[in-house]
Each structure stands twice: as C-alpha cells, then as structure tokens.
Coordinates of C-alpha atoms in Angstrom, one line a residue:
Chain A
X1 CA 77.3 21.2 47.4
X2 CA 76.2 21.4 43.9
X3 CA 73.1 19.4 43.4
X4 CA 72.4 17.8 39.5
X5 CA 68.8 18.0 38.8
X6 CA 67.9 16.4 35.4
X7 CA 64.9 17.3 34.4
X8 CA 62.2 15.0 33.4
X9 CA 60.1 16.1 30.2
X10 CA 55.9 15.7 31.8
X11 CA 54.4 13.2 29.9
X12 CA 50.8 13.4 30.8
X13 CA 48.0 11.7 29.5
X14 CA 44.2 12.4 29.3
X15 CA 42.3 11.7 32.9
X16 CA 39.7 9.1 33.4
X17 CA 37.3 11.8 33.4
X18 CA 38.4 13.9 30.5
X19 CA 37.9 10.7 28.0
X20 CA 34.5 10.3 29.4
X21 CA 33.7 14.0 29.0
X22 CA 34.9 13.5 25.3
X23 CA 33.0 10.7 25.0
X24 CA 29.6 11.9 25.7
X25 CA 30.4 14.8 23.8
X26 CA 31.3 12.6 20.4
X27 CA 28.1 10.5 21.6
X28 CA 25.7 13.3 21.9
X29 CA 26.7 14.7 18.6
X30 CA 26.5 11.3 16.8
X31 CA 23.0 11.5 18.5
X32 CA 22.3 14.6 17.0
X33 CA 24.3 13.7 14.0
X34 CA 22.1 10.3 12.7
X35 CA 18.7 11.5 12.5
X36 CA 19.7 13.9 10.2
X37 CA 22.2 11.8 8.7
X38 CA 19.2 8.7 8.0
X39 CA 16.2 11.3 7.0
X40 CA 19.0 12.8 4.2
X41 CA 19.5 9.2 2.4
X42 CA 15.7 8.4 2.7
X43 CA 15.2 11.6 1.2
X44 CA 18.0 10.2 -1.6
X45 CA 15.4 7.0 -1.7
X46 CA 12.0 9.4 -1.4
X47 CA 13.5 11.1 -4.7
X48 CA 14.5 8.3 -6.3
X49 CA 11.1 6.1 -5.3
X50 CA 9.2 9.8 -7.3
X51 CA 11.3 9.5 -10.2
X52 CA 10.9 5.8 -10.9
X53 CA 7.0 6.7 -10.7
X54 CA 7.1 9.6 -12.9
X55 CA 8.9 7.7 -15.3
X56 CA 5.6 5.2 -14.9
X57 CA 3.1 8.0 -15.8
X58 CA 5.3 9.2 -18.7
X59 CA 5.3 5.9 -19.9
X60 CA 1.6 5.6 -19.8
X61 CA 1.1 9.2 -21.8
X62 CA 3.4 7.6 -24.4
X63 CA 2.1 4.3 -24.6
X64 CA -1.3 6.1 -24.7
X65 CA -0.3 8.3 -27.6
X66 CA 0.5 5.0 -29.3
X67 CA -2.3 2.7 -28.4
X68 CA -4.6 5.1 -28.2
X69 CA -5.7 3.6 -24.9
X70 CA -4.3 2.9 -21.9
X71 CA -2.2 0.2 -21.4
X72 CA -5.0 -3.2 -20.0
X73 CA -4.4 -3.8 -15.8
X74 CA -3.9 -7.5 -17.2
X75 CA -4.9 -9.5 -20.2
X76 CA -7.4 -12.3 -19.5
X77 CA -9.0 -14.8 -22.1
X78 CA -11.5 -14.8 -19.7
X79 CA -14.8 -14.8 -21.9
X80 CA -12.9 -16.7 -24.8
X81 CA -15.5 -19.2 -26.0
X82 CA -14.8 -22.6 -25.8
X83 CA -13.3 -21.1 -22.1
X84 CA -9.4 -21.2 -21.6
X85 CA -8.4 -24.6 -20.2
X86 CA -6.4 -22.2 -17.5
X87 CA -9.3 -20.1 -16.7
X88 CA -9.8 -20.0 -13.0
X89 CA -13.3 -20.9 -12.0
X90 CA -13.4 -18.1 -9.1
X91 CA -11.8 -15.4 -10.4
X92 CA -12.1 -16.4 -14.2
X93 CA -9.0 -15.0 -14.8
X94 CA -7.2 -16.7 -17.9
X95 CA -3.6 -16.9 -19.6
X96 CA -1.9 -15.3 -20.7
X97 CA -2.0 -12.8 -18.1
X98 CA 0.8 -9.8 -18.7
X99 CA -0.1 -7.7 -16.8
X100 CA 0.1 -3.3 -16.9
X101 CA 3.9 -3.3 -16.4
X102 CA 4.3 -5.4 -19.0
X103 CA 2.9 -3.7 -21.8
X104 CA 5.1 -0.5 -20.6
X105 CA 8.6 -2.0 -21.1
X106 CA 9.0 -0.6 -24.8
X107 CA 8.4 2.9 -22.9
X108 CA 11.1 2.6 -19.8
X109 CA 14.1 1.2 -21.9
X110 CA 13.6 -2.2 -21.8
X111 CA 13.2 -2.7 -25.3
X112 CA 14.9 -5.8 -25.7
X113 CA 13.5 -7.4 -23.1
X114 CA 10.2 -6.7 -24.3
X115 CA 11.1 -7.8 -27.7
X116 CA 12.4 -11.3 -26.4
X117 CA 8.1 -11.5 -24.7
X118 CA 5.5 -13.6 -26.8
X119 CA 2.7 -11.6 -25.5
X120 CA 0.2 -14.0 -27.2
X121 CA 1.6 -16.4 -24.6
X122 CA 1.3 -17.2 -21.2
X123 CA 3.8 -15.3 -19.0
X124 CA 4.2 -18.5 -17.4
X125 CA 5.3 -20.5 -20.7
X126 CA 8.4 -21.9 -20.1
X127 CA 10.2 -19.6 -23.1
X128 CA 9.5 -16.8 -20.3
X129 CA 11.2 -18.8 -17.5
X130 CA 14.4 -16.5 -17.2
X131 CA 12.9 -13.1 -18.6
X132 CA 10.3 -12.7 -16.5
X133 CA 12.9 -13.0 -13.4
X134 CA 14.7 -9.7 -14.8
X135 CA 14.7 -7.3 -12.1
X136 CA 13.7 -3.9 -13.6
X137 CA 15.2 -0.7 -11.6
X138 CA 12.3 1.1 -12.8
X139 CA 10.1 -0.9 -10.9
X140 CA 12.0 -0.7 -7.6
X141 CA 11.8 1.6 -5.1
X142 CA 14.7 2.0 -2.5
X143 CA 12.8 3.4 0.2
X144 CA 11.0 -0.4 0.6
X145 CA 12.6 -2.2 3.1
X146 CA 11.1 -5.6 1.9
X147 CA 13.1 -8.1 -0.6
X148 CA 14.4 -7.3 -4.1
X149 CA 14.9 -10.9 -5.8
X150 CA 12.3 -12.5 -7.7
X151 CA 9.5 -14.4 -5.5
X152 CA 7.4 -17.6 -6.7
X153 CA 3.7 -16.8 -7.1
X154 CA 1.6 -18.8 -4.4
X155 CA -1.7 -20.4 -4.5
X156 CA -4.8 -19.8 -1.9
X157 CA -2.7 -21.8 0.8
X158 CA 0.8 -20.0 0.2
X159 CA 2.6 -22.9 -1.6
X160 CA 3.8 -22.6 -5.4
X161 CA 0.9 -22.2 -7.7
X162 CA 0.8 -25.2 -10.0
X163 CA 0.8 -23.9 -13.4
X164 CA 2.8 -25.8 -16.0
X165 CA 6.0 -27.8 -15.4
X166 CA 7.3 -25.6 -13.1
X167 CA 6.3 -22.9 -10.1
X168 CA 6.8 -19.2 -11.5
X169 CA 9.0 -16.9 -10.3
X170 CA 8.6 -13.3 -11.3
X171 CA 10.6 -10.4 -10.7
X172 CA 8.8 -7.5 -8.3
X173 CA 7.7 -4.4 -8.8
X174 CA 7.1 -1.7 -6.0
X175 CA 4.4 0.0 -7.6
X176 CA 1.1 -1.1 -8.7
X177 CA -1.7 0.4 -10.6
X178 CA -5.2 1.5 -9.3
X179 CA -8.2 -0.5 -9.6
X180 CA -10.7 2.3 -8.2
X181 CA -13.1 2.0 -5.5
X182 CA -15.2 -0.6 -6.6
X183 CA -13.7 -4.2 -7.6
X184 CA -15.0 -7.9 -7.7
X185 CA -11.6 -9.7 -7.6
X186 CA -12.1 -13.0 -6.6
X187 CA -15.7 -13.0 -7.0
X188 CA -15.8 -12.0 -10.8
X189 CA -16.4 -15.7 -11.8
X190 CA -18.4 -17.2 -9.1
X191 CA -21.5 -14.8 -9.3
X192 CA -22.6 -12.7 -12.3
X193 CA -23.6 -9.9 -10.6
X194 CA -22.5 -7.8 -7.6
X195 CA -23.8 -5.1 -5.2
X196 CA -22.0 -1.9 -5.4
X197 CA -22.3 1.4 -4.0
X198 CA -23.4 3.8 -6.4
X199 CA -22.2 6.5 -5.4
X200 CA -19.9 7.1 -2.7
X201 CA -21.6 10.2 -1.1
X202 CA -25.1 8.6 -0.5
X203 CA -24.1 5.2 -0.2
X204 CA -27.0 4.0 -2.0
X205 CA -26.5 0.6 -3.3
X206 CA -27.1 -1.0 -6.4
X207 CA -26.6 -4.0 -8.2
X208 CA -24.9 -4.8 -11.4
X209 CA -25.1 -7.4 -13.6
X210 CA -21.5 -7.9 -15.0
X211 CA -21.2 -11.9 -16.1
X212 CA -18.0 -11.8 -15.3
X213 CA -17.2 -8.3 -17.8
X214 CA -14.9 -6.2 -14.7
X215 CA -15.5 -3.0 -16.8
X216 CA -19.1 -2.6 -15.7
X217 CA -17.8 -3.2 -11.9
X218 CA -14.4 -1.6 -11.5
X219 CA -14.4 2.9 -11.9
X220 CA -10.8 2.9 -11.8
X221 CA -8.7 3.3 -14.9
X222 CA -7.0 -0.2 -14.7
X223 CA -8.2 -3.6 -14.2
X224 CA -8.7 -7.4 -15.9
X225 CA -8.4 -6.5 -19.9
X226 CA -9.3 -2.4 -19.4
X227 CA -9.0 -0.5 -22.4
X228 CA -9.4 3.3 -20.6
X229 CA -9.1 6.2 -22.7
X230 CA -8.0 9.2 -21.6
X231 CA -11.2 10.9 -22.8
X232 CA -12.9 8.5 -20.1
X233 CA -11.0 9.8 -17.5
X234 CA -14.1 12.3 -16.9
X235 CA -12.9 13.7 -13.4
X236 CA -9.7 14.9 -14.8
X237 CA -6.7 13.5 -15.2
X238 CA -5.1 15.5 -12.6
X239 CA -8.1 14.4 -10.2
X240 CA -7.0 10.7 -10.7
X241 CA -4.6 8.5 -9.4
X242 CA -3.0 6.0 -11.9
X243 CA -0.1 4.5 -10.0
X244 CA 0.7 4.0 -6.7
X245 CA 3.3 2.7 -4.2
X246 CA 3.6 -0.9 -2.3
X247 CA 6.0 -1.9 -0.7
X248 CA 7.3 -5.7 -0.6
X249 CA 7.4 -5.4 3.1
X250 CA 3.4 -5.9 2.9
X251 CA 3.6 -8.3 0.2
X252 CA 4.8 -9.6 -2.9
X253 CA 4.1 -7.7 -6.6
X254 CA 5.3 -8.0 -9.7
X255 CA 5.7 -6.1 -13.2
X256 CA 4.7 -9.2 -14.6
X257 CA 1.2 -10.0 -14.3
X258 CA -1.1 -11.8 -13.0
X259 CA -1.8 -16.4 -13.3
X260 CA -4.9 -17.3 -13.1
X261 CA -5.6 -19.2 -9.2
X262 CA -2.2 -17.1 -7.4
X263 CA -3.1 -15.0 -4.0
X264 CA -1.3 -12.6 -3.0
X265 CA -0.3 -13.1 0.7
X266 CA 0.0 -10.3 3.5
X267 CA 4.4 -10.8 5.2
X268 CA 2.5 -9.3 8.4
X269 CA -0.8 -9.7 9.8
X270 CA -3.6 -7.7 10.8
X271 CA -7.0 -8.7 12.6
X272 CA -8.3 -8.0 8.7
X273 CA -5.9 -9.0 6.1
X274 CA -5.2 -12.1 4.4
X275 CA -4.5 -14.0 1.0
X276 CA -6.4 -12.2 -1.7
X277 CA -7.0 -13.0 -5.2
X278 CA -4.4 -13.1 -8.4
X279 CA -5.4 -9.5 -9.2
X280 CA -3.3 -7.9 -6.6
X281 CA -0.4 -9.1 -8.2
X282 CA -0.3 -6.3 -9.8
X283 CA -3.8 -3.9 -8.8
X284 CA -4.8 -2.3 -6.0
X285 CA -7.9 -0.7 -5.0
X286 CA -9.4 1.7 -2.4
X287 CA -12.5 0.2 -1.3
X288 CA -15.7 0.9 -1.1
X289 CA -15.8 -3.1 -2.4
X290 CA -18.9 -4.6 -3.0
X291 CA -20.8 -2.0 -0.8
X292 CA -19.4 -3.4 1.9
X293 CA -19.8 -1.0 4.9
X294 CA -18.2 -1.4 8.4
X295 CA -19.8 -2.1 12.1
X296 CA -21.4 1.0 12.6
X297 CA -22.6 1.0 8.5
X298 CA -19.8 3.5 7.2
X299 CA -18.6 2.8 3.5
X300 CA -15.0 1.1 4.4
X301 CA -12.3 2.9 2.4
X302 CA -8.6 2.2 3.0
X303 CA -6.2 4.9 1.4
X304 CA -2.6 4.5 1.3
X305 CA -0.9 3.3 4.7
X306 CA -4.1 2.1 6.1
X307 CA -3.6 0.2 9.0
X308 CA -5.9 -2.8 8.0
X309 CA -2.7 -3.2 5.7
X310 CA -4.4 -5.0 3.2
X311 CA -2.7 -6.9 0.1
X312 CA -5.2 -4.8 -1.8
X313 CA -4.4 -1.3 -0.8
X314 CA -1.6 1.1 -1.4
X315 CA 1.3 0.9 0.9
X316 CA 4.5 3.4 1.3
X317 CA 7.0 3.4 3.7
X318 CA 7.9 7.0 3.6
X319 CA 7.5 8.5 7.3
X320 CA 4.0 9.6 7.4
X321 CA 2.6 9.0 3.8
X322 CA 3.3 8.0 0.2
X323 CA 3.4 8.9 -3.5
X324 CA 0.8 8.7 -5.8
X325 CA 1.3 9.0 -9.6
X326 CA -1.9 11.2 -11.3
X327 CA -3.2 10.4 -14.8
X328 CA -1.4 13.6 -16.1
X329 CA 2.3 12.3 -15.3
X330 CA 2.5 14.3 -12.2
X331 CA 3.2 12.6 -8.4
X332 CA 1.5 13.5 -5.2
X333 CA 2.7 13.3 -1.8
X334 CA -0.2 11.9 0.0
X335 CA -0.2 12.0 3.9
X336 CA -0.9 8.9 6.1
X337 CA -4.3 10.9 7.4
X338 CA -5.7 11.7 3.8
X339 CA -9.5 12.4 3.3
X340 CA -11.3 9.4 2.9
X341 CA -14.1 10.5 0.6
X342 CA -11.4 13.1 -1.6
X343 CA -9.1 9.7 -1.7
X344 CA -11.9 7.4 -2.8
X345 CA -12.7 10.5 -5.5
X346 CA -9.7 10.6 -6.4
X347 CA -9.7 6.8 -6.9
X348 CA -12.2 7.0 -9.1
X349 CA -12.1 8.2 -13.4
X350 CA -15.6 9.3 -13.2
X351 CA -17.1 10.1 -9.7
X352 CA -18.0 13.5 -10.8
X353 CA -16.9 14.9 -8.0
X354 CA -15.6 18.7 -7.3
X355 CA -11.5 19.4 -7.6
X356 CA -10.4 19.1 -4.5
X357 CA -7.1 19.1 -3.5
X358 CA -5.7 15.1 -2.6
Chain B
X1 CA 23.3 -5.7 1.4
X2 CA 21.9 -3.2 3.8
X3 CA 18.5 -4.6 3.3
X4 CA 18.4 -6.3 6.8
X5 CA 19.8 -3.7 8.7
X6 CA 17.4 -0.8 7.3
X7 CA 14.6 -3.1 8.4
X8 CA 16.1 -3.5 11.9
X9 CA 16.6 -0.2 12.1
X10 CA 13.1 0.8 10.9
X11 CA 11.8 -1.6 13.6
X12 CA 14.1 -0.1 16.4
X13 CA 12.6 3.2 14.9
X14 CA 9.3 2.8 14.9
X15 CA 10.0 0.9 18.8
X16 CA 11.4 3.9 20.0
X17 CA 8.9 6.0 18.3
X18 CA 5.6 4.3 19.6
X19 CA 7.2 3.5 23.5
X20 CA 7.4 6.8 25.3
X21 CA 4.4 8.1 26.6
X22 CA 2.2 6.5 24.3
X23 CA -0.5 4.6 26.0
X24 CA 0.5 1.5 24.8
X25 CA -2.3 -0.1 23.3
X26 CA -2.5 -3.3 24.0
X27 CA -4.4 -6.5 21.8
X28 CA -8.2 -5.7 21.7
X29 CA -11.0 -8.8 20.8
X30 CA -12.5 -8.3 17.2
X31 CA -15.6 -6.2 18.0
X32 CA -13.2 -3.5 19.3
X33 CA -11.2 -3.5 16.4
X34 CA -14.1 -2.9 14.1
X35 CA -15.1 0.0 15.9
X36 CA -11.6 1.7 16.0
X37 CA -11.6 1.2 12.8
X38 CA -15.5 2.6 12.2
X39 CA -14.2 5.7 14.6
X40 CA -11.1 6.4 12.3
X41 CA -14.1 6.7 9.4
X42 CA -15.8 9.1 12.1
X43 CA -12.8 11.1 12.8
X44 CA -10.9 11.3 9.6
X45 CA -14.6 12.6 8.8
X46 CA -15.4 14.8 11.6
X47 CA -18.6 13.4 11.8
X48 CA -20.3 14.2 14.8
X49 CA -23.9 12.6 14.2
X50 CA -21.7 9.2 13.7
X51 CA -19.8 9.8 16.6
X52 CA -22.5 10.1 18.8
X53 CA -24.2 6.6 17.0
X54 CA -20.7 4.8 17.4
X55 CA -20.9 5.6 20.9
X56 CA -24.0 4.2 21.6
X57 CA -23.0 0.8 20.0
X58 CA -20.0 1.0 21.9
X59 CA -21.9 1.3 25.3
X60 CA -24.5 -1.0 24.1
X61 CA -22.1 -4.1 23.3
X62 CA -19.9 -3.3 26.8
X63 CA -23.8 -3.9 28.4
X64 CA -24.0 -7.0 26.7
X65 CA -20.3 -8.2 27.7
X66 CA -19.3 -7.9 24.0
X67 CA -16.7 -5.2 24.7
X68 CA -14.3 -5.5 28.1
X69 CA -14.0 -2.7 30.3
X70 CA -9.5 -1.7 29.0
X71 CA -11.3 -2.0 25.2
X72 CA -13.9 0.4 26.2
X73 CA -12.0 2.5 28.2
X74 CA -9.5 3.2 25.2
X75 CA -12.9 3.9 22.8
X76 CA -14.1 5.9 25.1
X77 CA -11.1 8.0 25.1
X78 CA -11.2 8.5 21.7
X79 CA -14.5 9.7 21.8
X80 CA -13.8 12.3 24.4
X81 CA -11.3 13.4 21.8
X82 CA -13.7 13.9 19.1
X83 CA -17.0 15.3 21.0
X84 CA -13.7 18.1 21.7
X85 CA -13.2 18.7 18.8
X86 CA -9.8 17.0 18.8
X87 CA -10.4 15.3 15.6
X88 CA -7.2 14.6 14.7
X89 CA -5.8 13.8 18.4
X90 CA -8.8 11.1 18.0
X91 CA -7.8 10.0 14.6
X92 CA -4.4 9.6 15.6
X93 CA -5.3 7.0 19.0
X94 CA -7.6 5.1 16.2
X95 CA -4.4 4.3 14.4
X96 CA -2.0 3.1 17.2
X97 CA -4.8 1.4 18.6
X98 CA -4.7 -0.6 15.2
X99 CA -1.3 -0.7 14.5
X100 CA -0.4 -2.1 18.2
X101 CA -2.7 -5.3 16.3
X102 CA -0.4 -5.7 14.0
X103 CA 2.2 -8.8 14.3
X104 CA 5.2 -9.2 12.2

C-alpha cells in the first residue's frame, strides 16, 4: 500500500511569550533610549539659550563703543519738571519707557524695526501698536517652557493696564538685565530716601537720600535711566553680571520696556512672591533690597533659581542652574546652589570685592 | 507646537524626580518657611555660629506653639545635617522643603 503524504510547509508564528519578551526588550531600551534622547535636544536649546545671550553682551560692547555708555535699564521722564502727566505716583516711573532691549535692536539685526521706533515717544503710542508685538528670536530662549506670543502688560490687580486707548501688548523676551543687589522699585516715588545695606559683608545699614534719582540706590549696571560706563564697572567686567535668564514660565518680560503703573505677576506661587512693580518688566535684581534681612536677621539674597521664585530674580530652566551673561561678553553657567555672598558680588559693579570665581 | 507637551513632560519629570524616597515635604505654616529659608542662608554659608542661633529660634517658637511638631521635626533634620558637616545634604532638604510650597 503506497501511502501519499503531502507535505505541509510549517507556518509558525511568534509565541505569546516571545512578543512579550520583545516587547520589554524594545521598552527597556526606549527607557534607556529617552533620557539621553531629551538631555541631547535641551542641550540643542542650552546652546542655543548661550548664544542668544552672547549675542546680548556683544551687543552691549558695540552699543557701548558707540554711545559711549551703556545702553539705560529704561528711559523715565521721571524728574521732568512740570512732572509727566503719566508719571506714576509710586514708582515715578514716566513715558516713554523703552526699555534696555530696545535700545539694542540696531546691534542684533533688527535695524528696521528699530528704525520704524519713535524713541521720543511712548512705547505705548498707538504708532507702536503692531511693532512692539514683533517677536525677536534673539530674545527667546527655547529651553523656556512658558509662552512665546506677545502678553498684555497688567496693572497691580492683574487686569490690562489702562494706558491710552488701548491695553499694550508687547512681545517677550527671556532675558533680562541686572539691577544689582540694592533696588527701590516700587518705592522710588513714595519716599525720598531708603535704608540700604552698605555693604554686603558687614551688613551695616545706611540710609540714602535719593528723591527719587535710582542711581544713588541701585549698584548694578542697569536700572530707570542708567548711564553706566564701562570704566564704572570697578569690580571688573568679568566679575559682573550684565544679563541674565527668565523664563516666561515664572512670569511675563518683554524687550520692550517698561509703562509706568504695570506689575509684573508671578504664573506660580510661592509663600513669598507676588505682583511686583513695572521695573521687572524688564530688570531683575539679587537682593539684599532695602536692607531687608530674614527671620533670623541674615541679609536675604535670592540668586538665579531661588526658590522664593520671585518676579524679581533670575530664573532658568536648565536642570540644575542657568546662564549668566558677564560685562565682558562672556556667559557663565551658574549652578542652582551658587554662593550667596560671591553671587550678590558678582551682582554688584562696584562691591570691591576679591575675584572669585561665580 | 510642542510647547504644552515639554511642559507636561517637565512636570512628569520633575514628579518622578522629587517622589522616590524623598521625604516628601509637605505644606509648612509661614514661620517655618522663613526659617527654611534663613537655614538655606546658613547652609549655602556654612555658618555654624548662625546655625546654632537658628536653632535656638527654632526651639524657642515650637515652646511657644509657633512652630508644629512635622515643621520642627523637618528643621530639625536639617540641622542635624549641618552641625555634621553635611552642608550641602542640609542645603539641599532647605530647597525641597521650599519647592514642595510651591503651587502651579
């Protein structure tokens, strides 16, 4: 008996366990994979947020070979006599306003924007409406999670500041400029003189009778109408920081400049922050402010990242610090656990301190 | 635009970061938060004389009821940190303690 066998070809397919085997494995790489993956396109940003801020200092060194000054924090008609009809009675900030950013454009290719500016007018005069909403790449920095499109300027109470016609939206700017340790902001109108710290090693206090003139108040290179030179900066240019990161996640700064009655408000909350005055639009400082001292009668200082997360303060979110740009066009990479005193030296043009390393 | 998504990721991030084994601070009353804040100063400082003043106050206001027992606890801890020489161990629990204040 002859018996016909046809012969099947084996089709087999994968087991239920061998497609789970492969699929841990392909998830246990991806796990390893992403980490690496996400810390290789913030380094993209991290490089990109540098350059934008060396492009900053260059264009300070060039508008200082120009101007023979630095470029002012913001322009205020503050002490104007009769007073500017805008002049805020608090602050006494005044139009028109542009603030540090502003006066750069002619040094960061954006000639023609800053050509189409009437400088001896407010920023928020309606002419400006649609240029001062041009987004500036310059001023952005990828690594900040917060939003990119223009924001409207607020009052004390968060709603649009009344100034004109219309509100006044502004385009942002990631990066602000530093106001030193010692500032008045708000409080530059109501009183004529303030308590400061005199230095920042003794703590010894002293007051200062400013009427409402921020350069005898503020030891930073920028702030309301400065005029630094670079001969002023006496602790070495390489000793001080100019620029500085913020993110929009914190809160809301522009290239702009700064209208007299806006506060800046904080996008998350701390026990400590809240609304702080029009300056911050586009300034920061590092505290000591005012000689205020904390609980236990320390000098408060708040570097870059800390987590009092003030409007005022530097803010990066780069894991574990930020980048600082230095009065000689070089950037720093400044750790979330900086010195306290070298920061607030380094905050400062003329603490006289010794070089140390930020 | 990835905006949105970076941010949720940063959140699940920093989540995952802060969860495992952390302590996890929890809200402290205003007093406490000043003087995590003063003992950051302290630390970042590696001030001993002010450590040892700071922990006075500290035990002072939890005589007084100012400070609760959990908020005193995690100060306390801090300090043990520090008066070992831990500085930056000590530092570090200053800032979580902070940032778990934070609300977005």
């Amino acid at each position: 008996m002859y018996e016909f066998y046809v012969s099947r070809p084996k089709v087999r397919g994968f087991t239920l366990i061998e497609l789970l085997v492969v699929i841990s494995i392909l998830g246990v790489l991806v796990a390893l994979l992403l980490p690496a993956v996400q810390a290789a396109r913030e380094a993209a940003r991290r490089m990109q947020c540098v350059n934008n801020l060396k492009q900053l200092g260059l264009a300070m060194q060039m508008y200082e070979g120009s101007q023979k000054r630095l470029p002012p924090g913001y322009v205020s008609h503050s002490r104007f006599s009769p007073a500017p009809a805008d002049r805020d009675p608090t602050s006494w900030d005044a139009s028109p306003g542009w603030g540090w950013g502003a006066h750069l454009l002619d040094y960061i290719e954006a000639s023609n924007l800053s050509n189409a500016l009437d400088r001896a007018e407010p920023f928020w005069a309606t002419k400006h409406t649609s240029l001062i909403r041009t987004s500036i790449p310059t001023f952005i920095c990828p690594s900040s999670s917060g939003a990119l499109e223009p924001f409207v300027i607020a009052d004390e109470a968060g709603s649009p500041l009344a100034l004109g016609s219309s509100q006044i939206e502004v385009a942002r700017s990631h990066y602000v400029a530093n106001h030193g340790q010692e500032s008045c902001w708000g409080d530059c109108g109501g009183s004529a003189s303030q308590v400061v710290f005199a230095d920042i090693y003794s703590q010894a206090k002293q007051t200062i009778t400013h009427d409402r003139d921020v350069s005898l108040i503020a030891d930073g290179p920028f702030y309301r109408n400065s005029k630094t030179r670079l001969q002023e900066v006496t602790d070495g240019l390489s000793n001080t920081i100019f620029l500085g990161e913020h993110s929009s996640f914190l809160s809301e700064k522009t290239w702009v400049g700064v209208a007299p009655g806006a506060f800046t408000h904080p996008l998350f909350s701390s026990p400590e922050n809240g609304p702080d005055t029009a300056a911050t639009l586009v300034l920061v400082h590092a505290g000591p402010s005012g000689g205020e001292e904390d609980v236990n009668g320390l000098p408060i200082i708040h570097p870059l990242n800390f987590p009092t997360y003030h409007v005022g303060q530097m803010f990066s979110e780069h894991p574990g610090g930020g980048n600082v740009g230095l009065g000689d066009g070089s950037t720093r990479f400044v750790t979330n656990d900086v010195d306290l005193i070298i920061w607030a030296e380094y905050s400062s043009i003329a603490e006289e301190e010794p070089s140390r390393e930020l | 635009m990835p905006k949105p998504k970076q941010r949720a990721a940063r959140r699940l991030l920093i989540v995952l970061l802060v969860l495992p084994g952390c302590g996890a601070y929890d809200k402290v009353g205003l007093l406490a938060y000043e003087q995590v804040k003063s003992l950051y100063t302290v630390c970042n400082q590696k001030n001993a004389e002010q450590l040892e003043r700071a922990a006075e106050k500290i035990a002072e206001a939890h005589e007084v009821g100012k400070l609760s027992s959990q908020e005193v606890e995690w100060l306390e801890a801090i300090i043990a940190d520090a008066r070992s020489g831990q500085w930056k161990v000590a530092a570090t629990k200053c800032r979580r303690l902070m940032e778990a204040q934070v609300e977005h």
